């Protein structure tokens, strides 16, 4: 354990292990959504890239029925599991280690596994990671983002949605383009305008992604 972290909107201290990314400012906006009463309650959740487990634990605290949390860093998987044990919610959290040989978003899922919610605070920068901890920072060619969107329908329950937190203007715009090409809506849930923001900013903007046919049914 490198240290214990406390943030204002989470009731318990969290342990952070060596090599595990931590900057709670990234996900302020997404955590605010998770705290809304109906967001996660009684739902199944997949978190892609869990790190310390913060977002998964927020969902569990908000009443999620079950959370599957994945990461390429084995220390992060252990970290999330440790925090869940400390908070008494380990019975509802399943952690899965993603192989560096196959890092696609759903590589550790079965072909028919589906979730009500898919959440992620993915890496923002288009660069090749040089070490295991850099997988939390860099997504070369935005391959992880592409894999999240490419097979999203296959892993969402009817009416399900994905929420992605990005703090990079180019990453947000790339997400919007990729989503549109795949028949997905990508709605920015933020009052800030991309044109007014620097290339990298905090807190991240949340993008709600869902199949376009689902949006049409709701309307």
Short mmCIF file of C-alpha atoms in Angstrom, two decimals:
data_model
loop_
_atom_site.label_atom_id
_atom_site.label_comp_id
_atom_site.label_asym_id
_atom_site.label_seq_id
_atom_site.Cartn_x
_atom_site.Cartn_y
_atom_site.Cartn_z
CA UNK A 1 0.00 0.00 0.00
CA UNK A 2 1.43 3.35 -1.06
CA UNK A 3 -1.10 5.30 0.95
CA UNK A 4 -4.69 5.81 2.03
CA UNK A 5 -6.82 8.31 0.15
CA UNK A 6 -9.91 10.15 1.32
CA UNK A 7 -12.18 12.16 -0.99
CA UNK A 8 -15.14 14.31 0.01
CA UNK A 9 -17.83 12.40 -1.87
CA UNK A 10 -16.88 8.89 -0.71
CA UNK A 11 -17.46 7.90 2.91
CA UNK A 12 -14.46 5.63 3.44
CA UNK A 13 -10.70 5.81 3.01
CA UNK A 14 -9.33 3.77 0.14
CA UNK A 15 -5.99 2.03 -0.12
CA UNK A 16 -3.88 2.71 -3.21
CA UNK A 17 -1.24 0.15 -4.17
CA UNK A 18 2.06 0.81 -5.91
CA UNK A 19 1.76 1.19 -9.73
CA UNK A 20 -2.02 1.81 -9.51
CA UNK A 21 -3.21 5.09 -11.02
CA UNK A 22 -4.93 7.53 -8.68
CA UNK A 23 -6.36 10.94 -9.45
CA UNK A 24 -9.89 11.20 -8.10
CA UNK A 25 -10.40 14.50 -9.94
CA UNK A 26 -10.77 12.55 -13.18
CA UNK A 27 -14.11 11.06 -12.21
CA UNK A 28 -15.83 13.77 -10.15
CA UNK A 29 -18.56 14.16 -12.78
CA UNK A 30 -19.11 10.42 -13.21
CA UNK A 31 -19.26 9.85 -9.45
CA UNK A 32 -21.88 12.58 -9.23
CA UNK A 33 -24.01 10.61 -11.69
CA UNK A 34 -23.49 7.37 -9.79
CA UNK A 35 -24.82 9.00 -6.63
CA UNK A 36 -28.17 9.70 -8.29
CA UNK A 37 -30.68 7.33 -6.66
CA UNK A 38 -31.72 5.36 -9.75
CA UNK A 39 -28.38 5.23 -11.55
CA UNK A 40 -26.92 1.97 -10.22
CA UNK A 41 -29.49 0.63 -7.78
CA UNK A 42 -30.28 -3.07 -8.40
CA UNK A 43 -28.25 -3.02 -11.64
CA UNK A 44 -25.40 -5.11 -12.97
CA UNK A 45 -22.30 -3.07 -13.79
CA UNK A 46 -19.11 -3.63 -15.75
CA UNK A 47 -16.18 -1.31 -15.05
CA UNK A 48 -13.41 -1.37 -17.65
CA UNK A 49 -10.08 -0.35 -16.10
CA UNK A 50 -10.89 -0.31 -12.40
CA UNK A 51 -7.60 0.85 -10.88
CA UNK A 52 -8.14 1.17 -7.13
CA UNK A 53 -11.77 0.15 -7.62
CA UNK A 54 -13.16 3.60 -6.80
CA UNK A 55 -15.94 3.71 -9.41
CA UNK A 56 -16.95 0.09 -8.82
CA UNK A 57 -17.14 0.75 -5.10
CA UNK A 58 -19.24 3.87 -5.71
CA UNK A 59 -21.69 1.73 -7.68
CA UNK A 60 -21.81 -0.88 -4.93
CA UNK A 61 -22.37 1.79 -2.30
CA UNK A 62 -25.18 3.14 -4.51
CA UNK A 63 -26.91 -0.24 -4.47
CA UNK A 64 -25.62 -2.04 -7.56
CA UNK A 65 -26.59 -5.71 -7.47
CA UNK A 66 -23.29 -6.95 -8.93
CA UNK A 67 -20.15 -5.38 -10.36
CA UNK A 68 -17.49 -6.93 -12.57
CA UNK A 69 -14.27 -4.88 -12.56
CA UNK A 70 -11.45 -5.49 -15.03
CA UNK A 71 -7.89 -4.26 -15.41
CA UNK A 72 -4.65 -5.16 -17.20
CA UNK A 73 -2.60 -4.40 -14.09
CA UNK A 74 -2.60 -7.34 -11.66
CA UNK A 75 -1.79 -4.96 -8.81
CA UNK A 76 -4.90 -2.93 -9.64
CA UNK A 77 -7.04 -6.08 -9.58
CA UNK A 78 -5.62 -6.91 -6.14
CA UNK A 79 -6.12 -3.29 -5.05
CA UNK A 80 -9.80 -3.21 -6.01
CA UNK A 81 -10.40 -6.56 -4.31
CA UNK A 82 -8.63 -5.37 -1.15
CA UNK A 83 -10.74 -2.20 -0.95
CA UNK A 84 -13.93 -4.18 -1.49
CA UNK A 85 -12.94 -6.51 1.35
CA UNK A 86 -12.24 -3.54 3.63
CA UNK A 87 -15.64 -2.01 2.84
CA UNK A 88 -17.57 -5.26 3.23
CA UNK A 89 -18.85 -5.43 -0.35
CA UNK A 90 -16.57 -8.13 -1.75
CA UNK A 91 -19.50 -10.53 -2.15
CA UNK A 92 -20.90 -8.29 -4.91
CA UNK A 93 -17.61 -7.46 -6.68
CA UNK A 94 -15.87 -9.77 -9.12
CA UNK A 95 -12.45 -8.72 -10.40
CA UNK A 96 -10.93 -10.05 -13.63
CA UNK A 97 -7.38 -9.66 -14.92
CA UNK A 98 -7.03 -8.76 -18.61
CA UNK A 99 -4.08 -10.32 -20.43
CA UNK A 100 -1.61 -7.97 -22.09
CA UNK A 101 -1.83 -10.29 -25.10
CA UNK A 102 -5.51 -9.46 -25.56
CA UNK A 103 -6.42 -6.07 -24.10
CA UNK A 104 -9.77 -5.50 -25.82
CA UNK A 105 -12.48 -4.13 -23.55
CA UNK A 106 -14.50 -7.36 -23.34
CA UNK A 107 -11.68 -9.89 -23.64
CA UNK A 108 -12.41 -11.45 -20.24
CA UNK A 109 -16.17 -11.67 -20.75
CA UNK A 110 -18.20 -14.51 -22.12
CA UNK A 111 -19.90 -13.84 -25.47
CA UNK A 112 -23.35 -13.67 -23.86
CA UNK A 113 -22.42 -11.70 -20.71
CA UNK A 114 -24.50 -8.52 -20.53
CA UNK A 115 -24.77 -5.62 -18.09
CA UNK A 116 -27.21 -2.84 -17.34
CA UNK A 117 -24.35 -0.34 -17.09
CA UNK A 118 -20.85 -0.21 -18.51
CA UNK A 119 -18.61 2.47 -17.01
CA UNK A 120 -15.02 3.46 -17.62
CA UNK A 121 -12.49 6.20 -17.05
CA UNK A 122 -10.27 5.09 -19.94
CA UNK A 123 -6.77 6.33 -20.77
CA UNK A 124 -6.94 9.57 -22.71
CA UNK A 125 -3.71 9.88 -24.68
CA UNK A 126 -2.90 8.26 -28.03
CA UNK A 127 0.49 6.86 -27.13
CA UNK A 128 2.04 3.43 -26.59
CA UNK A 129 2.38 2.45 -22.91
CA UNK A 130 5.93 1.51 -21.94
CA UNK A 131 5.12 -0.06 -18.54
CA UNK A 132 2.15 -1.65 -16.83
CA UNK A 133 1.21 1.52 -14.95
CA UNK A 134 1.12 3.52 -18.21
CA UNK A 135 -1.85 1.48 -19.45
CA UNK A 136 -3.89 3.79 -17.20
CA UNK A 137 -2.62 6.80 -19.18
CA UNK A 138 -2.11 5.76 -22.80
CA UNK A 139 -4.40 4.12 -25.36
CA UNK A 140 -2.34 3.65 -28.51
CA UNK A 141 -4.48 4.33 -31.56
CA UNK A 142 -7.47 4.55 -29.21
CA UNK A 143 -7.74 0.76 -29.53
CA UNK A 144 -9.38 0.34 -26.15
CA UNK A 145 -11.99 2.98 -26.97
CA UNK A 146 -12.61 1.34 -30.34
CA UNK A 147 -13.11 -2.05 -28.69
CA UNK A 148 -15.50 -0.57 -26.10
CA UNK A 149 -17.72 0.81 -28.86
CA UNK A 150 -17.31 -1.97 -31.42
CA UNK A 151 -18.94 -4.67 -29.30
CA UNK A 152 -20.97 -2.52 -26.95
CA UNK A 153 -24.34 -3.86 -28.10
CA UNK A 154 -23.25 -7.44 -27.41
CA UNK A 155 -22.67 -6.69 -23.73
CA UNK A 156 -25.55 -4.35 -22.86
CA UNK A 157 -28.87 -5.55 -21.54
CA UNK A 158 -31.93 -4.09 -23.31
CA UNK A 159 -32.08 -0.43 -22.32
CA UNK A 160 -28.49 -0.57 -21.06
CA UNK A 161 -26.06 2.34 -21.34
CA UNK A 162 -22.35 3.06 -21.16
CA UNK A 163 -20.78 6.05 -19.44
CA UNK A 164 -17.23 7.05 -20.36
CA UNK A 165 -15.21 9.75 -18.59
CA UNK A 166 -12.69 11.56 -20.80
CA UNK A 167 -10.58 14.60 -19.92
CA UNK A 168 -9.17 15.20 -23.39
CA UNK A 169 -10.85 17.20 -26.15
CA UNK A 170 -9.42 15.04 -28.93
CA UNK A 171 -10.47 11.84 -27.13
CA UNK A 172 -14.04 13.12 -26.67
CA UNK A 173 -14.30 14.07 -30.34
CA UNK A 174 -12.80 10.76 -31.42
CA UNK A 175 -15.35 8.94 -29.26
CA UNK A 176 -18.18 10.87 -30.91
CA UNK A 177 -16.93 10.00 -34.41
CA UNK A 178 -16.41 6.32 -33.65
CA UNK A 179 -19.81 6.06 -31.98
CA UNK A 180 -21.61 7.68 -34.92
CA UNK A 181 -19.92 5.27 -37.35
CA UNK A 182 -21.28 2.35 -35.31
CA UNK A 183 -24.86 3.47 -34.92
CA UNK A 184 -24.37 4.63 -31.35
CA UNK A 185 -25.35 7.91 -29.74
CA UNK A 186 -22.63 9.70 -27.78
CA UNK A 187 -24.18 12.41 -25.63
CA UNK A 188 -22.00 14.77 -23.60
CA UNK A 189 -23.45 15.18 -20.12
CA UNK A 190 -21.74 18.45 -19.26
CA UNK A 191 -22.46 22.16 -19.56
CA UNK A 192 -18.89 22.94 -20.60
CA UNK A 193 -18.21 23.45 -24.32
CA UNK A 194 -15.36 21.51 -25.92
CA UNK A 195 -14.25 24.57 -27.88
CA UNK A 196 -13.71 26.44 -24.61
CA UNK A 197 -11.59 23.76 -22.97
CA UNK A 198 -7.84 23.13 -23.16
CA UNK A 199 -6.75 19.85 -24.77
CA UNK A 200 -6.44 18.17 -21.36
CA UNK A 201 -8.75 19.22 -18.54
CA UNK A 202 -10.23 18.14 -15.20
CA UNK A 203 -12.68 16.95 -14.17
CA UNK A 204 -13.44 14.69 -17.09
CA UNK A 205 -16.51 15.04 -19.28
CA UNK A 206 -18.95 12.14 -19.12
CA UNK A 207 -20.20 10.72 -22.41
CA UNK A 208 -23.35 8.62 -22.37
CA UNK A 209 -23.17 5.99 -25.11
CA UNK A 210 -26.13 3.86 -26.18
CA UNK A 211 -27.48 2.17 -29.31
CA UNK A 212 -29.37 4.68 -31.43
CA UNK A 213 -32.36 2.35 -31.62
CA UNK A 214 -32.64 2.49 -27.82
CA UNK A 215 -32.74 6.28 -27.92
CA UNK A 216 -35.50 6.16 -30.54
CA UNK A 217 -37.56 3.78 -28.41
CA UNK A 218 -37.24 6.09 -25.38
CA UNK A 219 -38.37 9.11 -27.39
#
